[in-house]
PDB file of C-alpha atoms in Angstrom:
ATOM      1  CA  MET A   1      17.282  17.087   3.682  1.00  0.00           C
ATOM      2  CA  LYS A   2      16.380  14.066   1.574  1.00  0.00           C
ATOM      3  CA  LYS A   3      15.176  14.027  -2.000  1.00  0.00           C
ATOM      4  CA  ILE A   4      11.656  12.840  -2.697  1.00  0.00           C
ATOM      5  CA  ARG A   5       9.157  13.103  -5.504  1.00  0.00           C
ATOM      6  CA  VAL A   6       5.817  14.707  -4.814  1.00  0.00           C
ATOM      7  CA  ASN A   7       2.672  14.669  -6.940  1.00  0.00           C
ATOM      8  CA  THR A   8       0.402  17.699  -6.686  1.00  0.00           C
ATOM      9  CA  ASP A   9      -0.835  18.128 -10.246  1.00  0.00           C
ATOM     10  CA  GLY A  10      -0.764  14.678 -11.815  1.00  0.00           C
ATOM     11  CA  THR A  11       2.974  14.619 -12.564  1.00  0.00           C
ATOM     12  CA  LEU A  12       5.958  13.452 -10.518  1.00  0.00           C
ATOM     13  CA  ARG A  13       8.235  16.384  -9.758  1.00  0.00           C
ATOM     14  CA  ALA A  14      11.559  16.843  -7.981  1.00  0.00           C
ATOM     15  CA  ALA A  15      11.219  18.110  -4.429  1.00  0.00           C
ATOM     16  CA  THR A  16      12.791  17.906  -0.992  1.00  0.00           C
ATOM     17  CA  VAL A  17      11.472  17.498   2.534  1.00  0.00           C
ATOM     18  CA  ASP A  18      13.285  19.017   5.500  1.00  0.00           C
ATOM     19  CA  GLU A  19      13.649  17.931   9.119  1.00  0.00           C
ATOM     20  CA  GLN A  20      10.307  19.522   9.999  1.00  0.00           C
ATOM     21  CA  ALA A  21       8.639  17.472   7.238  1.00  0.00           C
ATOM     22  CA  ILE A  22       7.937  20.560   5.142  1.00  0.00           C
ATOM     23  CA  ILE A  23       7.808  19.835   1.423  1.00  0.00           C
ATOM     24  CA  HIS A  24       9.678  22.270  -0.810  1.00  0.00           C
ATOM     25  CA  VAL A  25       8.759  22.321  -4.500  1.00  0.00           C
ATOM     26  CA  ASP A  26       9.028  25.023  -7.170  1.00  0.00           C
ATOM     27  CA  GLY A  27      10.080  27.608  -4.588  1.00  0.00           C
ATOM     28  CA  LYS A  28       6.982  26.994  -2.465  1.00  0.00           C
ATOM     29  CA  THR A  29       6.592  25.238   0.871  1.00  0.00           C
ATOM     30  CA  MET A  30       3.787  22.893   1.866  1.00  0.00           C
ATOM     31  CA  ALA A  31       2.943  21.258   5.189  1.00  0.00           C
ATOM     32  CA  PRO A  32       1.868  17.662   4.378  1.00  0.00           C
ATOM     33  CA  GLU A  33      -0.654  17.518   7.209  1.00  0.00           C
ATOM     34  CA  GLN A  34      -2.486  20.482   5.649  1.00  0.00           C
ATOM     35  CA  THR A  35      -1.957  19.889   1.929  1.00  0.00           C
ATOM     36  CA  ARG A  36      -4.245  17.697  -0.147  1.00  0.00           C
ATOM     37  CA  LEU A  37      -2.087  15.747  -2.606  1.00  0.00           C
ATOM     38  CA  ARG A  38      -2.982  13.732  -5.668  1.00  0.00           C
ATOM     39  CA  PRO A  39      -2.234   9.984  -5.662  1.00  0.00           C
ATOM     40  CA  VAL A  40       1.390   9.331  -6.601  1.00  0.00           C
ATOM     41  CA  THR A  41       0.504   7.011  -9.493  1.00  0.00           C
ATOM     42  CA  GLU A  42      -1.964   6.896 -12.363  1.00  0.00           C
ATOM     43  CA  HIS A  43      -1.754   3.103 -12.670  1.00  0.00           C
ATOM     44  CA  ALA A  44      -3.877   0.344 -11.198  1.00  0.00           C
ATOM     45  CA  VAL A  45      -2.233  -0.834  -7.981  1.00  0.00           C
ATOM     46  CA  ILE A  46      -1.160  -4.457  -7.483  1.00  0.00           C
ATOM     47  CA  CYS A  47      -1.664  -5.633  -3.891  1.00  0.00           C
ATOM     48  CA  THR A  48      -0.450  -8.762  -2.134  1.00  0.00           C
ATOM     49  CA  ALA A  49      -2.806 -10.734   0.103  1.00  0.00           C
ATOM     50  CA  LEU A  50      -1.837 -13.111   2.930  1.00  0.00           C
ATOM     51  CA  ASN A  51       1.760 -11.915   2.991  1.00  0.00           C
ATOM     52  CA  TYR A  52       2.119 -11.419   6.742  1.00  0.00           C
ATOM     53  CA  THR A  53       3.046 -14.530   8.678  1.00  0.00           C
ATOM     54  CA  GLY A  54       0.409 -13.925  11.364  1.00  0.00           C
ATOM     55  CA  HIS A  55      -2.418 -13.530   8.861  1.00  0.00           C
ATOM     56  CA  TYR A  56      -1.437 -16.657   6.950  1.00  0.00           C
ATOM     57  CA  GLN A  57      -1.236 -18.731  10.125  1.00  0.00           C
ATOM     58  CA  GLN A  58      -4.714 -17.603  11.169  1.00  0.00           C
ATOM     59  CA  LEU A  59      -6.132 -19.111   7.978  1.00  0.00           C
ATOM     60  CA  VAL A  60      -4.083 -22.297   7.575  1.00  0.00           C
ATOM     61  CA  ASP A  61      -6.958 -24.570   8.629  1.00  0.00           C
ATOM     62  CA  ALA A  62      -9.401 -22.830   6.292  1.00  0.00           C
ATOM     63  CA  PHE A  63      -7.074 -23.377   3.335  1.00  0.00           C
ATOM     64  CA  HIS A  64      -7.702 -27.125   3.562  1.00  0.00           C
ATOM     65  CA  GLN A  65     -11.460 -26.638   3.257  1.00  0.00           C
ATOM     66  CA  PRO A  66     -13.497 -26.014   0.069  1.00  0.00           C
ATOM     67  CA  PRO A  67     -13.194 -24.075  -2.145  1.00  0.00           C
ATOM     68  CA  HIS A  68      -9.443 -23.799  -1.519  1.00  0.00           C
ATOM     69  CA  ASN A  69      -8.524 -27.378  -0.464  1.00  0.00           C
ATOM     70  CA  GLN A  70      -4.840 -26.498  -0.146  1.00  0.00           C
ATOM     71  CA  PRO A  71      -2.734 -23.506   0.896  1.00  0.00           C
ATOM     72  CA  PRO A  72      -1.546 -21.122  -1.845  1.00  0.00           C
ATOM     73  CA  ARG A  73       1.848 -22.105  -3.215  1.00  0.00           C
ATOM     74  CA  GLN A  74       2.640 -18.721  -4.777  1.00  0.00           C
ATOM     75  CA  PRO A  75       2.069 -15.096  -3.704  1.00  0.00           C
ATOM     76  CA  VAL A  76      -1.597 -14.100  -3.881  1.00  0.00           C
ATOM     77  CA  PHE A  77      -2.189 -10.842  -5.779  1.00  0.00           C
ATOM     78  CA  PHE A  78      -5.235  -8.697  -6.390  1.00  0.00           C
ATOM     79  CA  ILE A  79      -5.757  -5.531  -8.405  1.00  0.00           C
ATOM     80  CA  LYS A  80      -7.112  -2.178  -7.250  1.00  0.00           C
ATOM     81  CA  PRO A  81      -8.167  -0.442 -10.506  1.00  0.00           C
ATOM     82  CA  VAL A  82      -7.588   3.232 -11.267  1.00  0.00           C
ATOM     83  CA  ASN A  83     -11.030   4.309 -10.037  1.00  0.00           C
ATOM     84  CA  THR A  84      -9.913   3.373  -6.510  1.00  0.00           C
ATOM     85  CA  LEU A  85      -6.991   5.809  -6.512  1.00  0.00           C
ATOM     86  CA  ALA A  86      -7.106   8.568  -3.907  1.00  0.00           C
ATOM     87  CA  GLY A  87      -4.571  10.930  -2.417  1.00  0.00           C
ATOM     88  CA  HIS A  88      -3.514  12.349   0.914  1.00  0.00           C
ATOM     89  CA  LEU A  89      -6.440  14.120   2.677  1.00  0.00           C
ATOM     90  CA  ASP A  90      -8.974  12.837   0.143  1.00  0.00           C
ATOM     91  CA  GLU A  91     -12.286  11.677   1.616  1.00  0.00           C
ATOM     92  CA  VAL A  92     -13.390   8.028   1.484  1.00  0.00           C
ATOM     93  CA  ALA A  93     -17.122   7.316   1.267  1.00  0.00           C
ATOM     94  CA  CYS A  94     -18.896   4.710   3.365  1.00  0.00           C
ATOM     95  CA  PRO A  95     -21.864   3.480   1.268  1.00  0.00           C
ATOM     96  CA  ASP A  96     -25.458   3.998   2.361  1.00  0.00           C
ATOM     97  CA  GLY A  97     -26.686   1.137   4.500  1.00  0.00           C
ATOM     98  CA  VAL A  98     -23.145   0.122   5.560  1.00  0.00           C
ATOM     99  CA  ALA A  99     -22.212   0.802   9.180  1.00  0.00           C
ATOM    100  CA  GLU A 100     -18.438   0.462   8.855  1.00  0.00           C
ATOM    101  CA  ILE A 101     -15.661  -0.274   6.399  1.00  0.00           C
ATOM    102  CA  HIS A 102     -12.237  -1.815   6.963  1.00  0.00           C
ATOM    103  CA  THR A 103      -8.791  -0.418   6.354  1.00  0.00           C
ATOM    104  CA  GLY A 104      -5.354  -1.996   6.023  1.00  0.00           C
ATOM    105  CA  ALA A 105      -1.999  -0.221   5.729  1.00  0.00           C
ATOM    106  CA  GLY A 106       0.803  -1.447   3.502  1.00  0.00           C
ATOM    107  CA  LEU A 107       4.254  -0.535   2.230  1.00  0.00           C
ATOM    108  CA  ALA A 108       4.061   0.312  -1.476  1.00  0.00           C
ATOM    109  CA  VAL A 109       6.936  -0.149  -3.912  1.00  0.00           C
ATOM    110  CA  VAL A 110       7.126   2.201  -6.917  1.00  0.00           C
ATOM    111  CA  ILE A 111       8.703   0.892 -10.121  1.00  0.00           C
ATOM    112  CA  ASP A 112      10.686   3.374 -12.235  1.00  0.00           C
ATOM    113  CA  ARG A 113      11.876   1.180 -15.143  1.00  0.00           C
ATOM    114  CA  THR A 114       9.991  -1.160 -17.427  1.00  0.00           C
ATOM    115  CA  ALA A 115      10.236  -4.492 -15.633  1.00  0.00           C
ATOM    116  CA  SER A 116       9.758  -7.872 -17.303  1.00  0.00           C
ATOM    117  CA  ARG A 117      11.195 -11.210 -16.119  1.00  0.00           C
ATOM    118  CA  VAL A 118      13.248  -9.516 -13.436  1.00  0.00           C
ATOM    119  CA  THR A 119      15.215 -11.808 -11.127  1.00  0.00           C
ATOM    120  CA  GLN A 120      15.327 -11.243  -7.379  1.00  0.00           C
ATOM    121  CA  GLU A 121      18.955 -10.147  -7.675  1.00  0.00           C
ATOM    122  CA  GLN A 122      17.951  -7.409 -10.145  1.00  0.00           C
ATOM    123  CA  VAL A 123      14.823  -6.111  -8.426  1.00  0.00           C
ATOM    124  CA  TYR A 124      16.265  -3.095  -6.619  1.00  0.00           C
ATOM    125  CA  ASP A 125      17.588  -1.718  -9.916  1.00  0.00           C
ATOM    126  CA  TYR A 126      13.942  -1.365 -10.979  1.00  0.00           C
ATOM    127  CA  ILE A 127      12.595   0.262  -7.796  1.00  0.00           C
ATOM    128  CA  GLY A 128      12.429   4.053  -7.765  1.00  0.00           C
ATOM    129  CA  GLY A 129      11.145   4.465  -4.225  1.00  0.00           C
ATOM    130  CA  TYR A 130       8.544   3.692  -1.598  1.00  0.00           C
ATOM    131  CA  THR A 131       5.293   5.158  -0.373  1.00  0.00           C
ATOM    132  CA  LEU A 132       2.239   4.286   1.745  1.00  0.00           C
ATOM    133  CA  TYR A 133      -0.924   2.531   0.666  1.00  0.00           C
ATOM    134  CA  ASN A 134      -4.237   2.163   2.499  1.00  0.00           C
ATOM    135  CA  ASP A 135      -6.551  -0.599   1.290  1.00  0.00           C
ATOM    136  CA  PHE A 136     -10.150   0.293   2.110  1.00  0.00           C
ATOM    137  CA  THR A 137     -12.691  -2.483   1.703  1.00  0.00           C
ATOM    138  CA  LEU A 138     -16.149  -3.559   2.724  1.00  0.00           C
ATOM    139  CA  ALA A 139     -16.342  -6.571   5.028  1.00  0.00           C
ATOM    140  CA  GLU A 140     -15.151  -9.691   3.187  1.00  0.00           C
ATOM    141  CA  ASP A 141     -14.764 -13.399   3.930  1.00  0.00           C
ATOM    142  CA  SER A 142     -12.667 -14.597   0.990  1.00  0.00           C
ATOM    143  CA  TYR A 143      -8.955 -13.833   1.027  1.00  0.00           C
ATOM    144  CA  LEU A 144      -7.973 -15.897  -1.993  1.00  0.00           C
ATOM    145  CA  ARG A 145     -10.828 -14.535  -4.125  1.00  0.00           C
ATOM    146  CA  PRO A 146     -11.573 -11.045  -2.771  1.00  0.00           C
ATOM    147  CA  PRO A 147     -14.832  -9.765  -4.299  1.00  0.00           C
ATOM    148  CA  VAL A 148     -14.623  -6.835  -6.696  1.00  0.00           C
ATOM    149  CA  THR A 149     -17.714  -5.240  -5.148  1.00  0.00           C
ATOM    150  CA  SER A 150     -15.974  -5.067  -1.765  1.00  0.00           C
ATOM    151  CA  LYS A 151     -12.567  -3.772  -2.808  1.00  0.00           C
ATOM    152  CA  CYS A 152     -13.070  -1.661  -5.914  1.00  0.00           C
ATOM    153  CA  LEU A 153     -15.288   1.208  -4.831  1.00  0.00           C
ATOM    154  CA  ASP A 154     -14.271   4.672  -5.998  1.00  0.00           C
ATOM    155  CA  GLY A 155     -11.482   6.118  -3.861  1.00  0.00           C
ATOM    156  CA  TYR A 156     -10.827   2.915  -1.900  1.00  0.00           C
ATOM    157  CA  GLY A 157      -7.065   2.970  -2.479  1.00  0.00           C
ATOM    158  CA  PRO A 158      -5.293   6.070  -1.127  1.00  0.00           C
ATOM    159  CA  VAL A 159      -1.588   6.098  -2.020  1.00  0.00           C
ATOM    160  CA  GLY A 160       1.043   8.663  -0.996  1.00  0.00           C
ATOM    161  CA  PRO A 161       1.636  11.235   0.309  1.00  0.00           C
ATOM    162  CA  TYR A 162       4.825  11.244  -1.766  1.00  0.00           C
ATOM    163  CA  ILE A 163       7.504   8.856  -3.023  1.00  0.00           C
ATOM    164  CA  THR A 164      10.643   8.551  -0.942  1.00  0.00           C
ATOM    165  CA  ASP A 165      13.684   7.677  -3.011  1.00  0.00           C
ATOM    166  CA  ARG A 166      14.891   4.078  -2.722  1.00  0.00           C
ATOM    167  CA  ALA A 167      18.357   5.195  -1.621  1.00  0.00           C
ATOM    168  CA  ALA A 168      16.883   6.803   1.520  1.00  0.00           C
ATOM    169  CA  ILE A 169      15.618   3.432   2.832  1.00  0.00           C
ATOM    170  CA  ALA A 170      18.397   1.078   3.905  1.00  0.00           C
ATOM    171  CA  ASP A 171      16.158  -1.993   4.207  1.00  0.00           C
ATOM    172  CA  PRO A 172      12.442  -1.991   3.285  1.00  0.00           C
ATOM    173  CA  HIS A 173      12.041  -5.170   5.357  1.00  0.00           C
ATOM    174  CA  GLU A 174      12.742  -3.299   8.600  1.00  0.00           C
ATOM    175  CA  LEU A 175       9.918  -0.731   8.553  1.00  0.00           C
ATOM    176  CA  VAL A 176       7.197  -0.288  11.178  1.00  0.00           C
ATOM    177  CA  ILE A 177       3.719   0.542   9.865  1.00  0.00           C
ATOM    178  CA  SER A 178       1.268   2.211  12.260  1.00  0.00           C
ATOM    179  CA  THR A 179      -2.449   2.893  11.885  1.00  0.00           C
ATOM    180  CA  TYR A 180      -4.151   5.651  13.893  1.00  0.00           C
ATOM    181  CA  LEU A 181      -7.886   6.182  14.248  1.00  0.00           C
ATOM    182  CA  ASN A 182      -8.866   9.703  15.316  1.00  0.00           C
ATOM    183  CA  GLY A 183      -5.336  10.153  16.653  1.00  0.00           C
ATOM    184  CA  ALA A 184      -5.262   6.934  18.711  1.00  0.00           C
ATOM    185  CA  LEU A 185      -2.896   4.118  17.741  1.00  0.00           C
ATOM    186  CA  GLN A 186      -4.877   1.056  16.616  1.00  0.00           C
ATOM    187  CA  GLN A 187      -2.337  -1.237  14.983  1.00  0.00           C
ATOM    188  CA  THR A 188       1.372  -1.692  14.379  1.00  0.00           C
ATOM    189  CA  ALA A 189       3.126  -4.152  12.088  1.00  0.00           C
ATOM    190  CA  SER A 190       6.634  -4.648  10.743  1.00  0.00           C
ATOM    191  CA  THR A 191       7.668  -5.529   7.221  1.00  0.00           C
ATOM    192  CA  LYS A 192      10.171  -7.972   8.735  1.00  0.00           C
ATOM    193  CA  ASP A 193       7.151 -10.308   9.064  1.00  0.00           C
ATOM    194  CA  LEU A 194       6.492 -10.514   5.316  1.00  0.00           C
ATOM    195  CA  ARG A 195       6.295 -14.112   4.064  1.00  0.00           C
ATOM    196  CA  TYR A 196       7.508 -13.197   0.582  1.00  0.00           C
ATOM    197  CA  SER A 197      10.181 -10.525   0.319  1.00  0.00           C
ATOM    198  CA  ILE A 198       9.844  -7.573  -2.006  1.00  0.00           C
ATOM    199  CA  PRO A 199      12.343  -9.077  -4.502  1.00  0.00           C
ATOM    200  CA  ALA A 200      10.362 -12.349  -4.455  1.00  0.00           C
ATOM    201  CA  LEU A 201       7.105 -10.493  -5.160  1.00  0.00           C
ATOM    202  CA  ILE A 202       8.510  -8.486  -8.061  1.00  0.00           C
ATOM    203  CA  GLU A 203      10.130 -11.572  -9.561  1.00  0.00           C
ATOM    204  CA  ALA A 204       6.833 -13.483  -9.338  1.00  0.00           C
ATOM    205  CA  LEU A 205       4.850 -10.636 -10.910  1.00  0.00           C
ATOM    206  CA  THR A 206       7.231  -9.904 -13.760  1.00  0.00           C
ATOM    207  CA  GLU A 207       7.338 -13.569 -14.713  1.00  0.00           C
ATOM    208  CA  PHE A 208       3.873 -13.165 -16.269  1.00  0.00           C
ATOM    209  CA  MET A 209       3.313  -9.407 -16.640  1.00  0.00           C
ATOM    210  CA  THR A 210       5.290  -6.284 -17.490  1.00  0.00           C
ATOM    211  CA  LEU A 211       5.381  -3.491 -14.933  1.00  0.00           C
ATOM    212  CA  ALA A 212       5.574  -0.003 -16.424  1.00  0.00           C
ATOM    213  CA  PRO A 213       7.359   2.974 -14.860  1.00  0.00           C
ATOM    214  CA  GLY A 214       5.094   4.363 -12.151  1.00  0.00           C
ATOM    215  CA  ALA A 215       3.550   0.981 -11.337  1.00  0.00           C
ATOM    216  CA  VAL A 216       2.885   0.389  -7.639  1.00  0.00           C
ATOM    217  CA  VAL A 217       3.097  -2.963  -5.857  1.00  0.00           C
ATOM    218  CA  VAL A 218       1.928  -3.236  -2.232  1.00  0.00           C
ATOM    219  CA  SER A 219       3.868  -5.792  -0.191  1.00  0.00           C
ATOM    220  CA  GLY A 220       0.980  -6.903   2.028  1.00  0.00           C
ATOM    221  CA  PHE A 221      -1.394  -6.045   4.857  1.00  0.00           C
ATOM    222  CA  PRO A 222      -1.125  -7.123   8.506  1.00  0.00           C
ATOM    223  CA  PRO A 223      -3.793  -9.297  10.145  1.00  0.00           C
ATOM    224  CA  GLY A 224      -6.670  -7.639  11.951  1.00  0.00           C
ATOM    225  CA  ARG A 225      -8.200  -4.970   9.742  1.00  0.00           C
ATOM    226  CA  VAL A 226      -9.178  -1.720  11.505  1.00  0.00           C
ATOM    227  CA  ALA A 227     -12.909  -0.910  11.331  1.00  0.00           C
ATOM    228  CA  VAL A 228     -13.817   2.722  10.618  1.00  0.00           C
ATOM    229  CA  ARG A 229     -17.079   4.662  10.473  1.00  0.00           C
ATOM    230  CA  ARG A 230     -18.369   7.919   9.047  1.00  0.00           C
ATOM    231  CA  GLY A 231     -16.626  10.898  10.592  1.00  0.00           C
ATOM    232  CA  ASP A 232     -13.472   8.947  11.494  1.00  0.00           C
ATOM    233  CA  GLU A 233     -10.011  10.099  10.437  1.00  0.00           C
ATOM    234  CA  VAL A 234      -7.521   7.376   9.514  1.00  0.00           C
ATOM    235  CA  ARG A 235      -3.765   8.008   9.444  1.00  0.00           C
ATOM    236  CA  VAL A 236      -1.291   5.371   8.350  1.00  0.00           C
ATOM    237  CA  GLU A 237       2.364   6.024   8.973  1.00  0.00           C
ATOM    238  CA  ILE A 238       5.858   4.747   8.330  1.00  0.00           C
ATOM    239  CA  ALA A 239       8.289   7.086  10.065  1.00  0.00           C
ATOM    240  CA  GLN A 240      10.765   7.080   7.186  1.00  0.00           C
ATOM    241  CA  LEU A 241       8.040   7.655   4.567  1.00  0.00           C
ATOM    242  CA  GLY A 242       5.651  10.106   6.240  1.00  0.00           C
ATOM    243  CA  SER A 243       1.949   9.635   6.867  1.00  0.00           C
ATOM    244  CA  LEU A 244      -1.164   9.262   4.711  1.00  0.00           C
ATOM    245  CA  THR A 245      -4.416  10.631   6.115  1.00  0.00           C
ATOM    246  CA  ASN A 246      -8.024  10.210   4.945  1.00  0.00           C
ATOM    247  CA  ARG A 247     -11.430  10.964   6.468  1.00  0.00           C
ATOM    248  CA  ILE A 248     -14.494   8.744   6.185  1.00  0.00           C
ATOM    249  CA  ILE A 249     -17.691  10.438   4.991  1.00  0.00           C
TER     250      ILE A 249
END
């Protein structure tokens, strides 16, 4: 048994998950693969772009062309506002006239203390746990200036299914993230390939903004987005954190 926090009614509540991945909360049991869960945060989510070595290397030449003219010298962040929040088993809508949308899985870090000007050495004292994030987006061609109209559609940021306590994860930089489409494995990536570590990201963010308890920061997305269409089921998974499933409508 390991302690987690699960969100089923808009609040974070103490719970446990057993070896069969059954969630136990308030004397009830729930099977995650059959239980629709609310997103595990009520905050806008801060995502990191270009933070996998392979993705960055693919774009090095483009960085020296207009409008960029030089590679980014700091982590590149973008915001997914609260209207994008979705939970486990929520449906994600593909707009009329659009044949497919893209999806990218990331490790999400959940802050549990007010964090401002936190040094890398202090970062883990401010992390409550980890969860999964799936960044849905329309096709895009700008990674340094991702368009709002592509990334900020309603429900385009599922996060969950629950928060696994920080103490249960020995090293968040040794996690394998897998993406399945209709049950078939489409992509795998490892957080060992992050360009900026989680402490480096949190330090950079809290230098200019305060992170409140419950804030979520996504460490990055691997190269090669997975294309999905109406009727598809997408499952992103980190073995130690569970899986987050959504269907495209």
